[in-house]
Coordinates of C-alpha atoms in Angstrom, one line a residue:
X834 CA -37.3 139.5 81.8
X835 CA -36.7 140.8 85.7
X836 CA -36.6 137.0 86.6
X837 CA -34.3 136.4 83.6
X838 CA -31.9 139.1 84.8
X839 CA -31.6 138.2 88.3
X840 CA -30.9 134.8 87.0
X841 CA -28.2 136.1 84.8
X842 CA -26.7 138.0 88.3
X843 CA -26.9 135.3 90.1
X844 CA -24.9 132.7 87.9
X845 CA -22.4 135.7 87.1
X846 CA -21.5 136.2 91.0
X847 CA -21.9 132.2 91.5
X848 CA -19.1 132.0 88.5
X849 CA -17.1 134.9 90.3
X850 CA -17.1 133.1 93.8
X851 CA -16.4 129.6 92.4
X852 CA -13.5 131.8 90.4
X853 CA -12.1 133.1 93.5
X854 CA -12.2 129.5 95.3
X855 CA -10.5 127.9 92.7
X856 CA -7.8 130.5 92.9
X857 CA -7.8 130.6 96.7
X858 CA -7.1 126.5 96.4
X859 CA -4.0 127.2 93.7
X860 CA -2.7 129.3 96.0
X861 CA -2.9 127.4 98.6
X862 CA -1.6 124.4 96.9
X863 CA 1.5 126.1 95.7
X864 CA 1.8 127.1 98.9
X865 CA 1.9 123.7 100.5
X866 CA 4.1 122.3 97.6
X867 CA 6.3 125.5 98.3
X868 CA 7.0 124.5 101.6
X869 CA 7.1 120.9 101.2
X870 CA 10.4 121.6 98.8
X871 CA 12.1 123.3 101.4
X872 CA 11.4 120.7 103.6
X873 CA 12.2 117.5 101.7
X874 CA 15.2 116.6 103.3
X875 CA 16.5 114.9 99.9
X876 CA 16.9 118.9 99.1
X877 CA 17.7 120.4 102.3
X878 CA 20.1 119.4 105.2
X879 CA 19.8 121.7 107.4
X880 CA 16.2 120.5 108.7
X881 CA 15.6 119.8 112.3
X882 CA 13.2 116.8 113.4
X883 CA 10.3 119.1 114.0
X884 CA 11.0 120.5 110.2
X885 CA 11.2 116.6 109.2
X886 CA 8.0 115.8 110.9
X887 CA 6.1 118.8 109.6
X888 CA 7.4 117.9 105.8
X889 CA 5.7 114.0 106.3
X890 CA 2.9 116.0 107.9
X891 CA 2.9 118.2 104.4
X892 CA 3.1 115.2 102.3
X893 CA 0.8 112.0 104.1
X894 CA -1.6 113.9 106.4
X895 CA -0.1 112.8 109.6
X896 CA 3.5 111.6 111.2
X897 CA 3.8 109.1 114.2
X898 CA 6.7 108.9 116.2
X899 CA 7.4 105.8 118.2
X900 CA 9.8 105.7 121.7
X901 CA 11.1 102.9 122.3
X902 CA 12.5 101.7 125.7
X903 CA 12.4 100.6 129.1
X904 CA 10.6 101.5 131.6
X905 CA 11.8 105.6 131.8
X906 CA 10.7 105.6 128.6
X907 CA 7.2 104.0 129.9
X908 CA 7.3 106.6 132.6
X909 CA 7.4 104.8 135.7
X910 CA 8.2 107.1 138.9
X911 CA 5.9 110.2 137.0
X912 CA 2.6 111.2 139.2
X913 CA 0.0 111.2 136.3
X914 CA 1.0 109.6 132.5
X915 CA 0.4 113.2 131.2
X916 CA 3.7 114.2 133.5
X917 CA 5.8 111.8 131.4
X918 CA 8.6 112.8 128.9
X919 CA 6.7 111.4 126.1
X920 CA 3.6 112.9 126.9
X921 CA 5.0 116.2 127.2
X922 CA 6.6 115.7 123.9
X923 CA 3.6 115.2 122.0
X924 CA 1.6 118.0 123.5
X925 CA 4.8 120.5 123.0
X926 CA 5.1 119.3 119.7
X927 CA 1.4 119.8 119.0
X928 CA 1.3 123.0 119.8
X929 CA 4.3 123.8 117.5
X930 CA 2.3 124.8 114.6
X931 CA -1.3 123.9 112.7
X932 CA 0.6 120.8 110.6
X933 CA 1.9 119.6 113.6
X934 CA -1.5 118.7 115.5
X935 CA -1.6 115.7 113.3
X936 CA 1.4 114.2 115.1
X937 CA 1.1 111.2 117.1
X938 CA 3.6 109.8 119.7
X939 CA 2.7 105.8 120.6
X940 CA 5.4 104.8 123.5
X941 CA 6.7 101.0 123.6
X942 CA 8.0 101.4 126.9
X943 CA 8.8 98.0 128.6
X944 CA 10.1 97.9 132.2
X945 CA 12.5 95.7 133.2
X946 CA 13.7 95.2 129.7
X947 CA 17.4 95.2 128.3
X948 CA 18.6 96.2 125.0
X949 CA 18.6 92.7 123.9
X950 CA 15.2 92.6 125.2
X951 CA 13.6 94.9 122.8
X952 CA 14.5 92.5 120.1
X953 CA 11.7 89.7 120.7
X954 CA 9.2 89.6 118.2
X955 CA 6.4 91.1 120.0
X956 CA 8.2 94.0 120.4
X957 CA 9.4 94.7 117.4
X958 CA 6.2 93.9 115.6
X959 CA 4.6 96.4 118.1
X960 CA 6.7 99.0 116.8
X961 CA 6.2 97.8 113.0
X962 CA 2.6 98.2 113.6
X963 CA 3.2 102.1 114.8
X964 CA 5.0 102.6 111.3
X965 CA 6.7 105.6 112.6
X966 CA 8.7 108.3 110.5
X967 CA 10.8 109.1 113.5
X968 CA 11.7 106.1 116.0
X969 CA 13.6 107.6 119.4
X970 CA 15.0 104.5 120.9
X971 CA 15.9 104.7 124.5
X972 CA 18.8 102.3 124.9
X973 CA 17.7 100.8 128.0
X974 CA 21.0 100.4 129.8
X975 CA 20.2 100.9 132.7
X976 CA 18.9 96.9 132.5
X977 CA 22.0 96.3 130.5
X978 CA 23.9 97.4 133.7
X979 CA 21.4 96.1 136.5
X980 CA 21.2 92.8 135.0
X981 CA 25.1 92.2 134.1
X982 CA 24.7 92.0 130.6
X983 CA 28.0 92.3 128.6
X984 CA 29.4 95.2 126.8
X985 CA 29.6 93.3 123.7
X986 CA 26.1 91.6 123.9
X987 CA 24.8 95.3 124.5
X988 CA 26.7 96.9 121.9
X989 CA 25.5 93.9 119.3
X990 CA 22.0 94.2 120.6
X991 CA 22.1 98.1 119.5
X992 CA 23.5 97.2 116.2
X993 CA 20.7 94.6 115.6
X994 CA 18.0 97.2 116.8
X995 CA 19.2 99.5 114.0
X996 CA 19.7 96.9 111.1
X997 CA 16.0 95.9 112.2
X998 CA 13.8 98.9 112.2
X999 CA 16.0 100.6 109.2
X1000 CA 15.2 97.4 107.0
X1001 CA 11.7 97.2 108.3
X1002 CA 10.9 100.6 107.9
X1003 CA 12.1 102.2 104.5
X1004 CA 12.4 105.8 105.2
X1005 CA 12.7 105.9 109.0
X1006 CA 14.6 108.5 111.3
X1007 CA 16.3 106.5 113.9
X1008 CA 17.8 109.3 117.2
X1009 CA 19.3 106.9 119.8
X1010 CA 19.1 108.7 123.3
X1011 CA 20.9 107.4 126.3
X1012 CA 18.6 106.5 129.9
X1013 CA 18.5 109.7 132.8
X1014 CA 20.9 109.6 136.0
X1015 CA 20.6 107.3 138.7
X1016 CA 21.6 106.8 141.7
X1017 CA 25.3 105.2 142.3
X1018 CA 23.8 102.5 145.1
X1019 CA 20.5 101.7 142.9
X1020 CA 22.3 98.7 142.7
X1021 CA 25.3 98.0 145.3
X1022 CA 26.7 100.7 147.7
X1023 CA 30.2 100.4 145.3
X1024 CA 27.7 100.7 142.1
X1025 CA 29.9 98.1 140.2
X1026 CA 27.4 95.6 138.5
X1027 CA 28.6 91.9 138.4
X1028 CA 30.8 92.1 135.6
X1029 CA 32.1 94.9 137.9
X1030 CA 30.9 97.7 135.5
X1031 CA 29.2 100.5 136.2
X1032 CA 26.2 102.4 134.6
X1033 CA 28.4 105.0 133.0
X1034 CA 30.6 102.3 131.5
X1035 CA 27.4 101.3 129.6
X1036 CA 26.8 105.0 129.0
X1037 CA 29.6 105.5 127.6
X1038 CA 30.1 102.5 125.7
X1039 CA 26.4 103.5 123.5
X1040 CA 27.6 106.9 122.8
X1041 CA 30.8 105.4 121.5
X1042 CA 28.7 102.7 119.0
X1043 CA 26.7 105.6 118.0
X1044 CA 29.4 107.9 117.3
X1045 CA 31.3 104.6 115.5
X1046 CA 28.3 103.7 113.1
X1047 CA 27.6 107.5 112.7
X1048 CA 24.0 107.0 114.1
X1049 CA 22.0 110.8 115.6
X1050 CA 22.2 110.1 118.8
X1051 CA 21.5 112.7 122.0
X1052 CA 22.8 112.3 125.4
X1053 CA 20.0 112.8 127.7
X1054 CA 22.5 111.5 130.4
X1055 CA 24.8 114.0 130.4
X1056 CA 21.9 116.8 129.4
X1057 CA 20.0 116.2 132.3
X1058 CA 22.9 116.3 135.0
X1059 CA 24.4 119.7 132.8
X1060 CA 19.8 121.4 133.9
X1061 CA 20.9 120.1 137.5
X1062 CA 24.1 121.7 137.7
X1063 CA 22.7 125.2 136.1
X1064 CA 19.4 124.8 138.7
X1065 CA 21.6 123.5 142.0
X1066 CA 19.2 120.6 141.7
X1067 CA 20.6 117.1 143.6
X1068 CA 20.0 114.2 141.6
X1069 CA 17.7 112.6 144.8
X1070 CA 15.0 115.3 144.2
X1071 CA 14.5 114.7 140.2
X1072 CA 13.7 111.0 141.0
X1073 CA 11.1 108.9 142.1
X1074 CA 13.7 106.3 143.7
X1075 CA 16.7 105.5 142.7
X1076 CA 16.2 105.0 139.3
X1077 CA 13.2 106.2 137.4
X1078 CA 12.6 110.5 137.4
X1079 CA 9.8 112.0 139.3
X1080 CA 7.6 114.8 137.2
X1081 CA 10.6 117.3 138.1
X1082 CA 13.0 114.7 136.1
X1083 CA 10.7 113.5 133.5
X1084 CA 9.8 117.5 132.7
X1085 CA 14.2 117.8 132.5
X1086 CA 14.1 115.2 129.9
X1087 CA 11.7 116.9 127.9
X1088 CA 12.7 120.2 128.0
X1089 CA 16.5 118.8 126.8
X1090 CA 15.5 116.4 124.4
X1091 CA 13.2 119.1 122.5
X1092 CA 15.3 122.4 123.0
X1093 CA 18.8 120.8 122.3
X1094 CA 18.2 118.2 120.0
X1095 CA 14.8 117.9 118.1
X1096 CA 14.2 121.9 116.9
X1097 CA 17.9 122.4 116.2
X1098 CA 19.1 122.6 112.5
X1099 CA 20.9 119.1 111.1
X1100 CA 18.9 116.7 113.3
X1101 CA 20.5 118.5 116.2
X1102 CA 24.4 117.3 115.1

């Protein structure tokens, strides 16, 4: 009868645990579908991209987020590739909250490439393969520029880019963000290119095409040489040479691209 009873306790407090679990799990799941309605940007407009990457987080287990460039978006000119602006990115972003661990940043940085450039098949497919929910695209301009290429091939190669990963990629978040500041005689002492252009003619030019096609779009340019200005920093001691950022100007980068852009309310607008 003693066994009988202790039996009898037993499955009562195994019933009153499993009880308790099951409740602990509704919870928790009304918690998570909770949150994931605030965050479903068909409901809400006033997310930022770290709000967007926590709701895909919410609803497939894991985000990825591709960059897309040349070769500052690679990270040339940075002492170690954990000193990049990518790499501080995803461990910034990582930290951010438990959801956002399971965030992934692959970088499809190509050096020497143009706009035009990241258009061959091997590139795009390398992004395709990523299958990113938020694709930052480094307009590479500064090749545009150093290697003469039109204004009108450049701003046609950015179009394409769009049309291509927005058809390819149902879903996507696309944030264009301009190259960092060089130096004016990276290229000639006058800086003009030779179509007789220079770099902030291209500059200019993508944050016009953006602002034309009503693309997100984030002026890490202008951002940059606004952190200088503030700090008394020259431009020679945030880069490596004459082009690519050392640590100092890859950790700039970041810090604007995360702060002013990617936790601000409306996709940064």
């Amino acid at each position: 009868m003693k066994h009988l009873s202790k039996l009898l306790l037993i499955s009562c407090v195994f019933l009153v645990l499993m009880g308790m679990v099951r409740g602990e799990y509704r919870s928790k799941q009304s918690a998570v579908a909770e949150e994931l309605q605030k965050l479903n940007p068909a409901h809400n407009t006033d997310l930022s991209y770290i709000d967007f990457l926590t709701y895909r987080v919410l609803k497939n287990g894991s985000a990825r987020v591709v960059t897309l460039g040349s070769s500052v978006t690679k990270g040339v000119g940075a002492s170690v590739p954990s000193h990049t602006w990518r790499a501080l990115l995803q461990n910034e972003i990582r930290s951010t909250s438990r959801p956002l661990k399971h965030v992934t940043i692959a970088n499809h940085g190509h050096s020497g490439y143009t706009s035009e450039m990241l258009l061959r098949p091997d590139v795009v497919q390398g992004v395709l393969k990523s299958r990113p929910d938020l694709l930052i695209l480094e307009t590479s301009v500064i090749n545009n520029y150093r290697q003469s290429v039109s204004l009108e091939a450049t701003q046609s190669s950015l179009e394409e880019l769009y049309r291509t990963f927005t058809q390819a990629i149902p879903g996507v978040e696309i944030l264009f963000i301009s190259p960092n500041p060089i130096l004016k005689t990276n290229l000639t002492e006058s800086g003009l290119n030779e179509l007789g252009l220079t770099f902030a003619d291209y500059n200019n030019l993508t944050k016009a095409v953006a602002a034309e096609n009503g693309w997100r779009y984030f002026d890490t340019h202008d951002a940059i040489l606004n952190e200088m200005t503030e700090r008394d920093i020259a431009l020679e001691d945030m880069l490596d040479d004459t082009i690519h950022p050392n640590d100092l100007g890859y950790e700039m980068w970041f810090n604007q691209l995360y702060h002013n852009k990617l936790t601000l309310p409306k996709f940064g607008e």
